[in-house]
Structures are given as structure tokens and as C-alpha cells.
Amino acid sequence: DKGEFPHFMLKEIHEQPDVIRRAIQGYTSDNSLDLKKLGIERLEVSKLEQIHIVACGTAYIAGLVCRSFIERTLQIPVNVEIASEFRYREPFLLGDRKTLVIVISQSGETADTLASLKYAAGHECQTLSICNVPFSSIVRHSQSSILMTAGPEIGVASTKAFIGQILCLYLWSLAAGKEKGFTSIVEIDEALAELKQLPNQVAKVLETKSDIEKIAAKYNGYKSFLFVGRGSSYPIAIEGALKLKEISYIHAEAYAAGELKHGPIALVDKDMPVLAIAPNDRYQEKTVSNILEIRARNGIIIGLGDSENKHLASVCDDLMSGPSSSNEVFQALLSTIPLQLFSYYVACQRGEDVDQPRNLAKSVTVE
Ligand code: F6R
């Protein structure tokens, strides 16, 4: 039931504050992390020396968002990899339970992700799955699992599941950090206090949807887009570009902003808008320099960042307003919402079937 919404995708975008509220309720009790629900109890965290996060599509991007945070929290290297590559390339895995392979899958049935999980289990690795469907094949084959709080996702393009995946990874790493003795109770308290602000922050972004709809109307006729960002905004650029091509069939590519001058800037002209994600973070100044380079080549800039930031607003042709967070994971999560809405409106304005895009299936059970 789509309720008051014309499409499942828009409904699911609007459910995201609740996905966060349910995660707070589901993974914490008495203001501390629930180690059982976060899959810690069935893992030997103290043994871990490396982590591989393996998934496909949007689920893979959720891994990219959390990678630095997990590395810093657990002080071990974290690799994030596409399942169809991981399963065949014969990755070097420390055996003897020293490697944790985390697989992420909304459906829990993705063939390449399941195969990667089985590969890991066959190489003396520990395994953890993050899935949205209980008793799915991936859940059944993993040593430990976390059930996401997204609720059923009907729209083929993943929206609320992505937010659910990021939250699971984030809270899992805090819990694992606590287990290892690296994360203090104070740090967890602070993280949970910030997390409690998120549903309202997301709801505020949703209130800007008519502004985003107008920006979408201005740009929906272009044939190609570049998405750029740095730090945790880089995976969000990848996610933004994926969403746009999936449902609007417009070509979109994502680059780390610092990579522009290593090739893609050659593409920049007045016919290819560049969507630059530039929140108020330690990367912003660098991203603004990249924006200026694009402008100098007659490129069009759609920014995503703090609309109160006059300097940023002055270098962008249009600016989608997005809140800032000092937490890089939450920042990524917040920046995702305007981009979901942007692709949604572009696709609707072009008359595409946003809930059932051509050639795509919700669950990819063949490789
Ligand atoms: C993108 C999208 C896909 C899925 C991918 C993995 O919007 O929906 O990229 O994220 O097919 O699917 P799951 O998470 O079910 O393994």
C-alpha cells in the first residue's frame, strides 16, 4: 500500500526517519548497545586482524560509507569489495578466524553475495551478514547476523534499506569497538545522543522536497551528469549517480573530486552538469577548489551543502540544501536524502516508471 504517496519509492524515502528510530529502539536497551542484536555475541571480535565488506550495488556503497569509521574504531584494515569480484579473484584472507567477512544484502538472496559468504566460510573466516529479510539464504549461511530495521522495501531502487545498512554497520562497529576495549562508554553515549537527532534532521531534509523538485525540473533534460565528493561524500556521489541512472536512464558517473584533473575534467562542458557534494566538513575547501576548476571550464554546478554558506552558494549554479553533521557517517546519510529525491523527481518528470525500472529486478538471484 502506497498510502498517500504516488510511488513506493517516495513512500520509502519518507519512511527513513522511522528506520532510524527503529534502529535506536532495536539495537539499544537502557541507552547502551544491544550486543546480541548487533551480532557481537556470535563473533570472536578479539581475534580479528582484517575485515572485508562484500556486497553488490547500493549495499556495497553502504560499506564504502562506513569503511573509515570501522578502521578507526577497530584499528584494523577494512577492504570493501564488490561481491562478483571478491568471489572469483581468490582474495588473500588470513585464516584461523582472524578475518571477518561482512556481507550486506537487502534481499539476503543476491547470488554473488551468497557465493562470497560461502567462500569466506570455507576459508576459516568469521562471517557476519546484514540483511533486511529474516531467514533469507544469506542469513542462514552466516555465523552471525544483524537484521536491518528498514521494513519491506518494494521500490526496486534501494532507498531506506541503504540507510538501514549504514546504521547497522555504524552501530556494529561501535559495539565491536567496545568489545575490543577501544570504544569507551562515553563515546557510545555521545554517538547515541547524536543518533537520536538524526530522525528529525532527515525529516527536515524531506521538507525541502519542493525545492529539489524545482531543481530537478531545471536539469531533467540533460543527457549526462558527473557526481563528485570527497571523504564520506565520495560514496554518496556513487550512490547518487547509481540512483539517477537506475530510474531516469540518464548517464551519470561518480568521481572522487580529487580525481577530476586526472581525466574526467576533459568531459566538462555546458552540457554536462556536475553535482558536487560539499558539506561543511574538513574536505569542503578542497571540493570548492574543484568546483572553481569546473566553472572555469564553463561547467554547470549543482551543489549539495549548507544553504547558509554564502561562499558555497556563490560558486554553484543551484544549491540543494543539506544539513551538516560532525559525524562523517551521519553526514553521508544526511546527504543521501536530497539525492534520492533528485533522482526521483527527475525520473517522474521524464515519465519513467520509478518503482519498476526497466531491466532491473529487486532480487538478483543469478550471477
Ligand atoms: C540499487 C539497488 C541494487 C541493490 C543490489 C544488491 O538501488 O537496489 O544495486 O542494492 O542489487 O541487492 P541486495 O542488497 O538485495 O543484495
mmCIF file of C-alpha atoms and ligand atoms in Angstrom:
data_model
loop_
_atom_site.group_PDB
_atom_site.id
_atom_site.type_symbol
_atom_site.label_atom_id
_atom_site.label_comp_id
_atom_site.label_asym_id
_atom_site.label_seq_id
_atom_site.Cartn_x
_atom_site.Cartn_y
_atom_site.Cartn_z
ATOM 1 C CA ASP A 1 0.000 0.000 0.000
ATOM 2 C CA LYS A 2 1.470 3.287 -1.133
ATOM 3 C CA GLY A 3 -0.736 5.292 1.231
ATOM 4 C CA GLU A 4 -0.717 8.983 0.365
ATOM 5 C CA PHE A 5 2.266 8.614 -1.981
ATOM 6 C CA PRO A 6 2.176 8.166 -5.771
ATOM 7 C CA HIS A 7 5.078 5.699 -5.701
ATOM 8 C CA PHE A 8 6.638 3.221 -3.286
ATOM 9 C CA MET A 9 9.954 4.927 -3.797
ATOM 10 C CA LEU A 10 8.683 8.243 -2.445
ATOM 11 C CA LYS A 11 6.922 6.473 0.412
ATOM 12 C CA GLU A 12 10.086 4.616 1.318
ATOM 13 C CA ILE A 13 12.159 7.796 1.170
ATOM 14 C CA HIS A 14 9.716 9.285 3.683
ATOM 15 C CA GLU A 15 9.956 6.263 5.959
ATOM 16 C CA GLN A 16 13.631 6.916 6.623
ATOM 17 C CA PRO A 17 13.191 8.850 9.888
ATOM 18 C CA ASP A 18 11.301 5.806 11.193
ATOM 19 C CA VAL A 19 14.009 3.427 10.001
ATOM 20 C CA ILE A 20 16.423 5.375 12.210
ATOM 21 C CA ARG A 21 14.010 5.446 15.166
ATOM 22 C CA ARG A 22 13.508 1.691 14.892
ATOM 23 C CA ALA A 23 17.282 1.176 14.783
ATOM 24 C CA ILE A 24 17.668 3.163 18.005
ATOM 25 C CA GLN A 25 14.921 1.114 19.622
ATOM 26 C CA GLY A 26 16.041 -2.188 18.171
ATOM 27 C CA TYR A 27 19.786 -2.081 18.780
ATOM 28 C CA THR A 28 19.923 -0.333 22.128
ATOM 29 C CA SER A 29 18.481 -1.063 25.518
ATOM 30 C CA ASP A 30 18.762 1.214 28.554
ATOM 31 C CA ASN A 31 20.841 3.598 26.466
ATOM 32 C CA SER A 32 23.544 1.062 25.743
ATOM 33 C CA LEU A 33 24.170 -1.085 22.684
ATOM 34 C CA ASP A 34 22.460 -4.460 22.488
ATOM 35 C CA LEU A 35 25.383 -6.758 21.693
ATOM 36 C CA LYS A 36 23.152 -9.664 20.812
ATOM 37 C CA LYS A 37 21.021 -7.804 18.278
ATOM 38 C CA LEU A 38 24.198 -6.315 16.828
ATOM 39 C CA GLY A 39 25.579 -9.767 16.158
ATOM 40 C CA ILE A 40 28.566 -9.421 18.501
ATOM 41 C CA GLU A 41 27.797 -12.398 20.720
ATOM 42 C CA ARG A 42 28.350 -14.933 17.977
ATOM 43 C CA LEU A 43 31.671 -13.431 16.870
ATOM 44 C CA GLU A 44 35.173 -13.586 18.327
ATOM 45 C CA VAL A 45 35.960 -9.912 17.916
ATOM 46 C CA SER A 46 39.274 -10.032 19.816
ATOM 47 C CA LYS A 47 40.729 -12.361 17.170
ATOM 48 C CA LEU A 48 40.080 -10.058 14.233
ATOM 49 C CA GLU A 49 43.013 -8.699 12.235
ATOM 50 C CA GLN A 50 41.256 -7.730 8.996
ATOM 51 C CA ILE A 51 37.761 -7.082 7.675
ATOM 52 C CA HIS A 52 36.333 -7.431 4.174
ATOM 53 C CA ILE A 53 32.932 -5.926 3.493
ATOM 54 C CA VAL A 54 31.432 -7.610 0.447
ATOM 55 C CA ALA A 55 28.186 -6.711 -1.329
ATOM 56 C CA CYS A 56 26.605 -5.548 -4.601
ATOM 57 C CA GLY A 57 25.201 -2.216 -5.767
ATOM 58 C CA THR A 58 23.831 0.071 -3.106
ATOM 59 C CA ALA A 59 24.706 -2.394 -0.335
ATOM 60 C CA TYR A 60 28.353 -2.200 -1.454
ATOM 61 C CA ILE A 61 28.160 1.590 -1.251
ATOM 62 C CA ALA A 62 26.915 1.342 2.367
ATOM 63 C CA GLY A 63 30.175 -0.499 3.078
ATOM 64 C CA LEU A 64 32.190 2.297 1.485
ATOM 65 C CA VAL A 65 30.436 4.872 3.663
ATOM 66 C CA CYS A 66 31.429 3.129 6.895
ATOM 67 C CA ARG A 67 34.877 1.887 5.957
ATOM 68 C CA SER A 68 36.992 4.673 7.510
ATOM 69 C CA PHE A 69 34.897 4.738 10.646
ATOM 70 C CA ILE A 70 35.327 0.981 11.154
ATOM 71 C CA GLU A 71 39.065 1.179 10.513
ATOM 72 C CA ARG A 72 39.491 3.945 13.039
ATOM 73 C CA THR A 73 37.225 2.304 15.595
ATOM 74 C CA LEU A 74 38.730 -1.190 15.429
ATOM 75 C CA GLN A 75 42.231 -0.222 14.287
ATOM 76 C CA ILE A 76 42.417 -2.941 11.672
ATOM 77 C CA PRO A 77 42.372 -2.661 7.866
ATOM 78 C CA VAL A 78 38.971 -2.763 6.169
ATOM 79 C CA ASN A 79 38.543 -3.621 2.497
ATOM 80 C CA VAL A 80 35.227 -3.004 0.745
ATOM 81 C CA GLU A 81 34.628 -5.042 -2.363
ATOM 82 C CA ILE A 82 32.038 -5.907 -4.976
ATOM 83 C CA ALA A 83 30.854 -9.477 -4.461
ATOM 84 C CA SER A 84 31.126 -10.559 -8.103
ATOM 85 C CA GLU A 85 34.841 -9.697 -7.968
ATOM 86 C CA PHE A 86 35.591 -10.963 -4.469
ATOM 87 C CA ARG A 87 34.159 -14.433 -5.089
ATOM 88 C CA TYR A 88 36.403 -15.153 -8.060
ATOM 89 C CA ARG A 89 39.644 -13.298 -7.519
ATOM 90 C CA GLU A 90 40.910 -15.626 -4.775
ATOM 91 C CA PRO A 91 41.448 -12.845 -2.213
ATOM 92 C CA PHE A 92 44.183 -13.225 0.377
ATOM 93 C CA LEU A 93 42.368 -13.969 3.619
ATOM 94 C CA LEU A 94 44.055 -14.554 6.952
ATOM 95 C CA GLY A 95 42.605 -17.871 8.135
ATOM 96 C CA ASP A 96 42.281 -19.109 11.676
ATOM 97 C CA ARG A 97 39.266 -16.835 12.326
ATOM 98 C CA LYS A 98 41.415 -13.689 12.006
ATOM 99 C CA THR A 99 39.376 -12.342 9.086
ATOM 100 C CA LEU A 100 35.802 -11.161 9.311
ATOM 101 C CA VAL A 101 33.822 -11.036 6.096
ATOM 102 C CA ILE A 102 30.770 -8.810 6.460
ATOM 103 C CA VAL A 103 28.210 -9.300 3.710
ATOM 104 C CA ILE A 104 25.417 -6.782 3.226
ATOM 105 C CA SER A 105 22.234 -7.536 1.321
ATOM 106 C CA GLN A 106 18.753 -6.086 1.459
ATOM 107 C CA SER A 107 17.149 -9.214 -0.039
ATOM 108 C CA GLY A 108 19.513 -11.735 1.519
ATOM 109 C CA GLU A 109 19.363 -13.682 -1.758
ATOM 110 C CA THR A 110 21.892 -11.972 -4.042
ATOM 111 C CA ALA A 111 23.800 -14.768 -5.785
ATOM 112 C CA ASP A 112 27.268 -13.181 -5.821
ATOM 113 C CA THR A 113 26.995 -12.045 -2.209
ATOM 114 C CA LEU A 114 25.900 -15.508 -1.081
ATOM 115 C CA ALA A 115 28.764 -17.099 -3.017
ATOM 116 C CA SER A 116 31.243 -14.697 -1.372
ATOM 117 C CA LEU A 117 29.869 -15.619 2.034
ATOM 118 C CA LYS A 118 30.314 -19.322 1.329
ATOM 119 C CA TYR A 119 33.831 -18.682 0.038
ATOM 120 C CA ALA A 120 34.716 -16.871 3.271
ATOM 121 C CA ALA A 121 33.207 -19.583 5.447
ATOM 122 C CA GLY A 122 35.270 -22.130 3.516
ATOM 123 C CA HIS A 123 38.480 -20.214 4.270
ATOM 124 C CA GLU A 124 38.336 -20.172 8.073
ATOM 125 C CA CYS A 125 36.919 -16.655 8.202
ATOM 126 C CA GLN A 126 34.329 -15.384 10.587
ATOM 127 C CA THR A 127 31.185 -14.137 8.857
ATOM 128 C CA LEU A 128 28.563 -11.537 9.667
ATOM 129 C CA SER A 129 25.594 -10.648 7.486
ATOM 130 C CA ILE A 130 23.474 -7.513 7.465
ATOM 131 C CA CYS A 131 20.137 -8.270 5.789
ATOM 132 C CA ASN A 132 16.615 -6.936 5.624
ATOM 133 C CA VAL A 133 14.909 -10.308 5.205
ATOM 134 C CA PRO A 134 14.951 -12.703 8.154
ATOM 135 C CA PHE A 135 15.651 -16.379 7.334
ATOM 136 C CA SER A 136 16.967 -15.443 3.893
ATOM 137 C CA SER A 137 19.710 -17.599 2.341
ATOM 138 C CA ILE A 138 22.458 -15.184 3.386
ATOM 139 C CA VAL A 139 21.214 -15.039 6.973
ATOM 140 C CA ARG A 140 21.027 -18.834 7.111
ATOM 141 C CA HIS A 141 24.593 -19.252 5.859
ATOM 142 C CA SER A 142 26.268 -16.747 8.160
ATOM 143 C CA GLN A 143 27.829 -17.272 11.552
ATOM 144 C CA SER A 144 26.257 -14.108 12.897
ATOM 145 C CA SER A 145 23.728 -11.670 11.508
ATOM 146 C CA ILE A 146 22.060 -8.346 12.077
ATOM 147 C CA LEU A 147 18.520 -7.797 10.878
ATOM 148 C CA MET A 148 18.035 -4.332 9.424
ATOM 149 C CA THR A 149 15.157 -2.160 10.608
ATOM 150 C CA ALA A 150 14.134 -0.876 7.171
ATOM 151 C CA GLY A 151 10.973 -2.984 6.850
ATOM 152 C CA PRO A 152 9.968 -4.414 3.456
ATOM 153 C CA GLU A 153 11.335 -2.402 0.538
ATOM 154 C CA ILE A 154 9.150 -2.558 -2.567
ATOM 155 C CA GLY A 155 10.660 0.093 -4.879
ATOM 156 C CA VAL A 156 13.355 -1.547 -6.974
ATOM 157 C CA ALA A 157 15.772 1.316 -6.332
ATOM 158 C CA SER A 158 17.071 0.922 -2.817
ATOM 159 C CA THR A 159 16.472 3.910 -0.516
ATOM 160 C CA LYS A 160 15.551 3.146 3.081
ATOM 161 C CA ALA A 161 17.483 -0.140 3.020
ATOM 162 C CA PHE A 162 20.656 1.857 2.330
ATOM 163 C CA ILE A 163 20.044 3.961 5.435
ATOM 164 C CA GLY A 164 19.329 0.783 7.429
ATOM 165 C CA GLN A 165 22.575 -0.799 6.233
ATOM 166 C CA ILE A 166 24.662 2.229 7.174
ATOM 167 C CA LEU A 167 23.121 2.295 10.654
ATOM 168 C CA CYS A 168 23.788 -1.417 11.214
ATOM 169 C CA LEU A 169 27.425 -1.112 10.194
ATOM 170 C CA TYR A 170 27.927 2.007 12.267
ATOM 171 C CA LEU A 171 26.372 0.574 15.431
ATOM 172 C CA TRP A 172 28.049 -2.792 14.911
ATOM 173 C CA SER A 173 31.460 -1.123 14.774
ATOM 174 C CA LEU A 174 30.777 0.837 17.961
ATOM 175 C CA ALA A 175 29.721 -2.391 19.684
ATOM 176 C CA ALA A 176 32.765 -4.254 18.354
ATOM 177 C CA GLY A 177 34.973 -1.347 19.479
ATOM 178 C CA LYS A 178 33.512 -1.645 22.951
ATOM 179 C CA GLU A 179 34.114 -5.385 22.936
ATOM 180 C CA LYS A 180 37.762 -4.771 21.978
ATOM 181 C CA GLY A 181 38.150 -2.149 24.696
ATOM 182 C CA PHE A 182 38.794 0.620 22.157
ATOM 183 C CA THR A 183 35.478 2.459 22.432
ATOM 184 C CA SER A 184 34.526 3.976 25.745
ATOM 185 C CA ILE A 185 31.067 4.200 27.261
ATOM 186 C CA VAL A 186 31.314 7.996 26.936
ATOM 187 C CA GLU A 187 31.967 7.716 23.207
ATOM 188 C CA ILE A 188 28.991 5.412 22.809
ATOM 189 C CA ASP A 189 26.788 7.763 24.821
ATOM 190 C CA GLU A 190 27.820 10.647 22.610
ATOM 191 C CA ALA A 191 27.207 8.662 19.431
ATOM 192 C CA LEU A 192 23.755 7.591 20.603
ATOM 193 C CA ALA A 193 22.866 11.144 21.602
ATOM 194 C CA GLU A 194 23.797 12.331 18.100
ATOM 195 C CA LEU A 195 21.935 9.427 16.537
ATOM 196 C CA LYS A 196 18.763 10.494 18.326
ATOM 197 C CA GLN A 197 18.927 13.831 16.486
ATOM 198 C CA LEU A 198 19.063 12.146 13.094
ATOM 199 C CA PRO A 199 15.374 11.306 12.500
ATOM 200 C CA ASN A 200 14.444 14.976 12.860
ATOM 201 C CA GLN A 201 17.350 16.080 10.718
ATOM 202 C CA VAL A 202 16.226 13.685 7.976
ATOM 203 C CA ALA A 203 12.639 14.884 8.343
ATOM 204 C CA LYS A 204 13.888 18.471 7.833
ATOM 205 C CA VAL A 205 15.629 17.463 4.607
ATOM 206 C CA LEU A 206 12.379 15.878 3.419
ATOM 207 C CA GLU A 207 10.683 19.227 3.925
ATOM 208 C CA THR A 208 12.928 20.720 1.229
ATOM 209 C CA LYS A 209 11.495 18.374 -1.408
ATOM 210 C CA SER A 210 9.675 21.040 -3.403
ATOM 211 C CA ASP A 211 12.971 22.948 -3.795
ATOM 212 C CA ILE A 212 14.610 19.763 -5.045
ATOM 213 C CA GLU A 213 11.693 19.135 -7.392
ATOM 214 C CA LYS A 214 12.273 22.580 -8.923
ATOM 215 C CA ILE A 215 15.983 21.955 -9.370
ATOM 216 C CA ALA A 216 15.162 18.573 -10.933
ATOM 217 C CA ALA A 217 12.798 20.313 -13.383
ATOM 218 C CA LYS A 218 15.608 22.608 -14.453
ATOM 219 C CA TYR A 219 18.045 19.790 -15.172
ATOM 220 C CA ASN A 220 15.905 16.826 -16.234
ATOM 221 C CA GLY A 221 16.702 17.305 -19.933
ATOM 222 C CA TYR A 222 20.462 16.783 -19.690
ATOM 223 C CA LYS A 223 21.940 13.589 -21.091
ATOM 224 C CA SER A 224 24.824 13.120 -18.701
ATOM 225 C CA PHE A 225 25.854 14.057 -15.165
ATOM 226 C CA LEU A 226 29.017 13.860 -13.089
ATOM 227 C CA PHE A 227 28.720 13.410 -9.316
ATOM 228 C CA VAL A 228 31.706 14.322 -7.164
ATOM 229 C CA GLY A 229 32.580 14.343 -3.475
ATOM 230 C CA ARG A 230 35.422 13.728 -1.033
ATOM 231 C CA GLY A 231 35.671 11.688 2.146
ATOM 232 C CA SER A 232 32.349 10.124 3.091
ATOM 233 C CA SER A 233 30.692 12.256 0.385
ATOM 234 C CA TYR A 234 32.509 10.253 -2.294
ATOM 235 C CA PRO A 235 30.453 7.075 -1.748
ATOM 236 C CA ILE A 236 27.353 9.282 -1.676
ATOM 237 C CA ALA A 237 28.347 10.619 -5.091
ATOM 238 C CA ILE A 238 28.486 6.988 -6.275
ATOM 239 C CA GLU A 239 25.089 6.272 -4.736
ATOM 240 C CA GLY A 240 23.591 9.469 -6.206
ATOM 241 C CA ALA A 241 24.841 8.585 -9.688
ATOM 242 C CA LEU A 242 23.624 4.988 -9.382
ATOM 243 C CA LYS A 243 20.143 6.113 -8.347
ATOM 244 C CA LEU A 244 19.905 8.606 -11.215
ATOM 245 C CA LYS A 245 20.907 6.110 -13.902
ATOM 246 C CA GLU A 246 18.737 3.333 -12.488
ATOM 247 C CA ILE A 247 15.439 5.154 -12.518
ATOM 248 C CA SER A 248 15.844 8.002 -15.011
ATOM 249 C CA TYR A 249 18.161 6.212 -17.509
ATOM 250 C CA ILE A 250 20.371 9.293 -17.635
ATOM 251 C CA HIS A 251 24.067 8.586 -17.828
ATOM 252 C CA ALA A 252 25.752 9.531 -14.551
ATOM 253 C CA GLU A 253 29.236 8.852 -13.280
ATOM 254 C CA ALA A 254 30.787 9.459 -9.903
ATOM 255 C CA TYR A 255 34.334 10.508 -9.146
ATOM 256 C CA ALA A 256 36.303 11.376 -6.079
ATOM 257 C CA ALA A 257 36.572 15.158 -6.550
ATOM 258 C CA GLY A 258 40.362 14.953 -6.410
ATOM 259 C CA GLU A 259 40.365 12.612 -9.415
ATOM 260 C CA LEU A 260 38.750 15.163 -11.736
ATOM 261 C CA LYS A 261 42.002 16.533 -13.038
ATOM 262 C CA HIS A 262 43.261 13.025 -13.748
ATOM 263 C CA GLY A 263 40.890 12.615 -16.657
ATOM 264 C CA PRO A 264 37.184 13.330 -16.239
ATOM 265 C CA ILE A 265 37.553 17.123 -16.287
ATOM 266 C CA ALA A 266 38.109 16.708 -20.035
ATOM 267 C CA LEU A 267 34.391 15.891 -20.269
ATOM 268 C CA VAL A 268 33.243 19.072 -18.589
ATOM 269 C CA ASP A 269 31.283 21.496 -20.736
ATOM 270 C CA LYS A 270 27.967 23.340 -20.617
ATOM 271 C CA ASP A 271 26.074 20.164 -21.489
ATOM 272 C CA MET A 272 27.102 18.059 -18.512
ATOM 273 C CA PRO A 273 26.072 19.299 -15.064
ATOM 274 C CA VAL A 274 28.349 18.365 -12.182
ATOM 275 C CA LEU A 275 26.649 17.570 -8.904
ATOM 276 C CA ALA A 276 29.129 18.420 -6.165
ATOM 277 C CA ILE A 277 28.537 17.212 -2.613
ATOM 278 C CA ALA A 278 30.237 19.736 -0.368
ATOM 279 C CA PRO A 279 29.008 19.664 3.235
ATOM 280 C CA ASN A 280 30.639 21.783 5.938
ATOM 281 C CA ASP A 281 33.430 19.337 6.697
ATOM 282 C CA ARG A 282 37.204 19.213 6.553
ATOM 283 C CA TYR A 283 37.074 18.444 2.825
ATOM 284 C CA GLN A 284 34.872 21.360 1.817
ATOM 285 C CA GLU A 285 37.594 23.801 0.848
ATOM 286 C CA LYS A 286 39.192 21.221 -1.447
ATOM 287 C CA THR A 287 35.860 20.398 -3.075
ATOM 288 C CA VAL A 288 35.182 24.118 -3.598
ATOM 289 C CA SER A 289 38.525 24.397 -5.431
ATOM 290 C CA ASN A 290 37.374 21.587 -7.711
ATOM 291 C CA ILE A 291 34.086 23.422 -8.251
ATOM 292 C CA LEU A 292 36.019 26.523 -9.305
ATOM 293 C CA GLU A 293 38.035 24.466 -11.794
ATOM 294 C CA ILE A 294 34.799 23.159 -13.297
ATOM 295 C CA ARG A 295 33.357 26.675 -13.525
ATOM 296 C CA ALA A 296 36.490 27.884 -15.262
ATOM 297 C CA ARG A 297 35.670 25.340 -17.985
ATOM 298 C CA ASN A 298 32.074 26.543 -18.378
ATOM 299 C CA GLY A 299 30.712 23.629 -16.382
ATOM 300 C CA ILE A 300 27.389 23.820 -14.571
ATOM 301 C CA ILE A 301 27.450 23.145 -10.826
ATOM 302 C CA ILE A 302 24.583 21.792 -8.768
ATOM 303 C CA GLY A 303 25.869 21.880 -5.209
ATOM 304 C CA LEU A 304 24.674 19.932 -2.216
ATOM 305 C CA GLY A 305 25.585 21.545 1.075
ATOM 306 C CA ASP A 306 24.759 24.167 3.653
ATOM 307 C CA SER A 307 22.500 26.755 2.012
ATOM 308 C CA GLU A 308 23.580 29.321 4.618
ATOM 309 C CA ASN A 309 27.157 29.012 3.405
ATOM 310 C CA LYS A 310 27.392 32.100 1.199
ATOM 311 C CA HIS A 311 30.692 31.202 -0.372
ATOM 312 C CA LEU A 312 29.441 27.772 -1.424
ATOM 313 C CA ALA A 313 26.173 29.250 -2.711
ATOM 314 C CA SER A 314 28.101 31.819 -4.745
ATOM 315 C CA VAL A 315 30.107 29.202 -6.654
ATOM 316 C CA CYS A 316 27.132 26.951 -7.501
ATOM 317 C CA ASP A 317 24.508 27.492 -10.202
ATOM 318 C CA ASP A 318 21.993 25.844 -7.887
ATOM 319 C CA LEU A 319 22.398 24.604 -4.341
ATOM 320 C CA MET A 320 20.392 21.788 -2.775
ATOM 321 C CA SER A 321 20.263 22.362 0.916
ATOM 322 C CA GLY A 322 21.633 19.617 3.147
ATOM 323 C CA PRO A 323 22.362 19.709 6.869
ATOM 324 C CA SER A 324 25.842 19.289 8.288
ATOM 325 C CA SER A 325 26.992 16.793 10.892
ATOM 326 C CA SER A 326 30.373 16.485 12.542
ATOM 327 C CA ASN A 327 29.968 12.707 12.320
ATOM 328 C CA GLU A 328 31.157 11.602 8.870
ATOM 329 C CA VAL A 329 28.791 8.614 8.726
ATOM 330 C CA PHE A 330 25.760 10.700 9.676
ATOM 331 C CA GLN A 331 26.878 13.361 7.214
ATOM 332 C CA ALA A 332 26.857 10.777 4.430
ATOM 333 C CA LEU A 333 23.449 9.542 5.493
ATOM 334 C CA LEU A 334 22.021 13.066 5.508
ATOM 335 C CA SER A 335 23.481 13.922 2.093
ATOM 336 C CA THR A 336 21.863 10.811 0.620
ATOM 337 C CA ILE A 337 18.299 12.077 1.088
ATOM 338 C CA PRO A 338 18.351 15.068 -1.314
ATOM 339 C CA LEU A 339 19.971 12.896 -3.978
ATOM 340 C CA GLN A 340 17.271 10.233 -3.646
ATOM 341 C CA LEU A 341 14.665 12.963 -4.100
ATOM 342 C CA PHE A 342 16.561 14.483 -7.013
ATOM 343 C CA SER A 343 16.591 11.211 -8.975
ATOM 344 C CA TYR A 344 13.019 10.511 -8.018
ATOM 345 C CA TYR A 345 11.782 13.832 -9.381
ATOM 346 C CA VAL A 346 13.951 13.718 -12.500
ATOM 347 C CA ALA A 347 12.613 10.231 -13.314
ATOM 348 C CA CYS A 348 8.985 11.226 -12.647
ATOM 349 C CA GLN A 349 9.320 14.383 -14.726
ATOM 350 C CA ARG A 350 10.675 12.267 -17.588
ATOM 351 C CA GLY A 351 7.683 9.956 -17.274
ATOM 352 C CA GLU A 352 9.623 6.881 -16.182
ATOM 353 C CA ASP A 353 8.290 4.054 -14.028
ATOM 354 C CA VAL A 354 10.301 4.768 -10.876
ATOM 355 C CA ASP A 355 9.162 1.727 -8.910
ATOM 356 C CA GLN A 356 9.808 -0.757 -11.717
ATOM 357 C CA PRO A 357 12.734 0.496 -13.782
ATOM 358 C CA ARG A 358 13.412 -1.420 -16.985
ATOM 359 C CA ASN A 359 15.853 -4.346 -16.935
ATOM 360 C CA LEU A 360 16.149 -4.415 -13.131
ATOM 361 C CA ALA A 361 14.931 -6.927 -10.555
ATOM 362 C CA LYS A 362 14.549 -6.389 -6.837
ATOM 363 C CA SER A 363 16.340 -9.588 -6.003
ATOM 364 C CA VAL A 364 19.264 -10.755 -8.177
ATOM 365 C CA THR A 365 19.439 -14.488 -7.562
ATOM 366 C CA VAL A 366 21.544 -15.304 -10.625
ATOM 367 C CA GLU A 367 25.059 -14.028 -11.264
HETATM 368 C C1 F6R B 1 20.233 -0.068 -6.209
HETATM 369 C C2 F6R B 1 19.855 -1.445 -5.919
HETATM 370 C C3 F6R B 1 20.832 -2.531 -6.187
HETATM 371 C C4 F6R B 1 20.959 -3.445 -4.976
HETATM 372 C C5 F6R B 1 21.849 -4.640 -5.294
HETATM 373 C C6 F6R B 1 22.087 -5.531 -4.093
HETATM 374 O O1 F6R B 1 19.212 0.812 -5.952
HETATM 375 O O2 F6R B 1 18.773 -1.700 -5.443
HETATM 376 O O3 F6R B 1 22.072 -2.003 -6.550
HETATM 377 O O4 F6R B 1 21.466 -2.695 -3.912
HETATM 378 O O5 F6R B 1 21.277 -5.401 -6.316
HETATM 379 O O6 F6R B 1 20.909 -6.107 -3.649
HETATM 380 P P1 F6R B 1 20.799 -6.753 -2.221
HETATM 381 O O7 F6R B 1 21.028 -5.664 -1.222
HETATM 382 O O8 F6R B 1 19.432 -7.346 -2.149
HETATM 383 O O9 F6R B 1 21.888 -7.783 -2.117
#
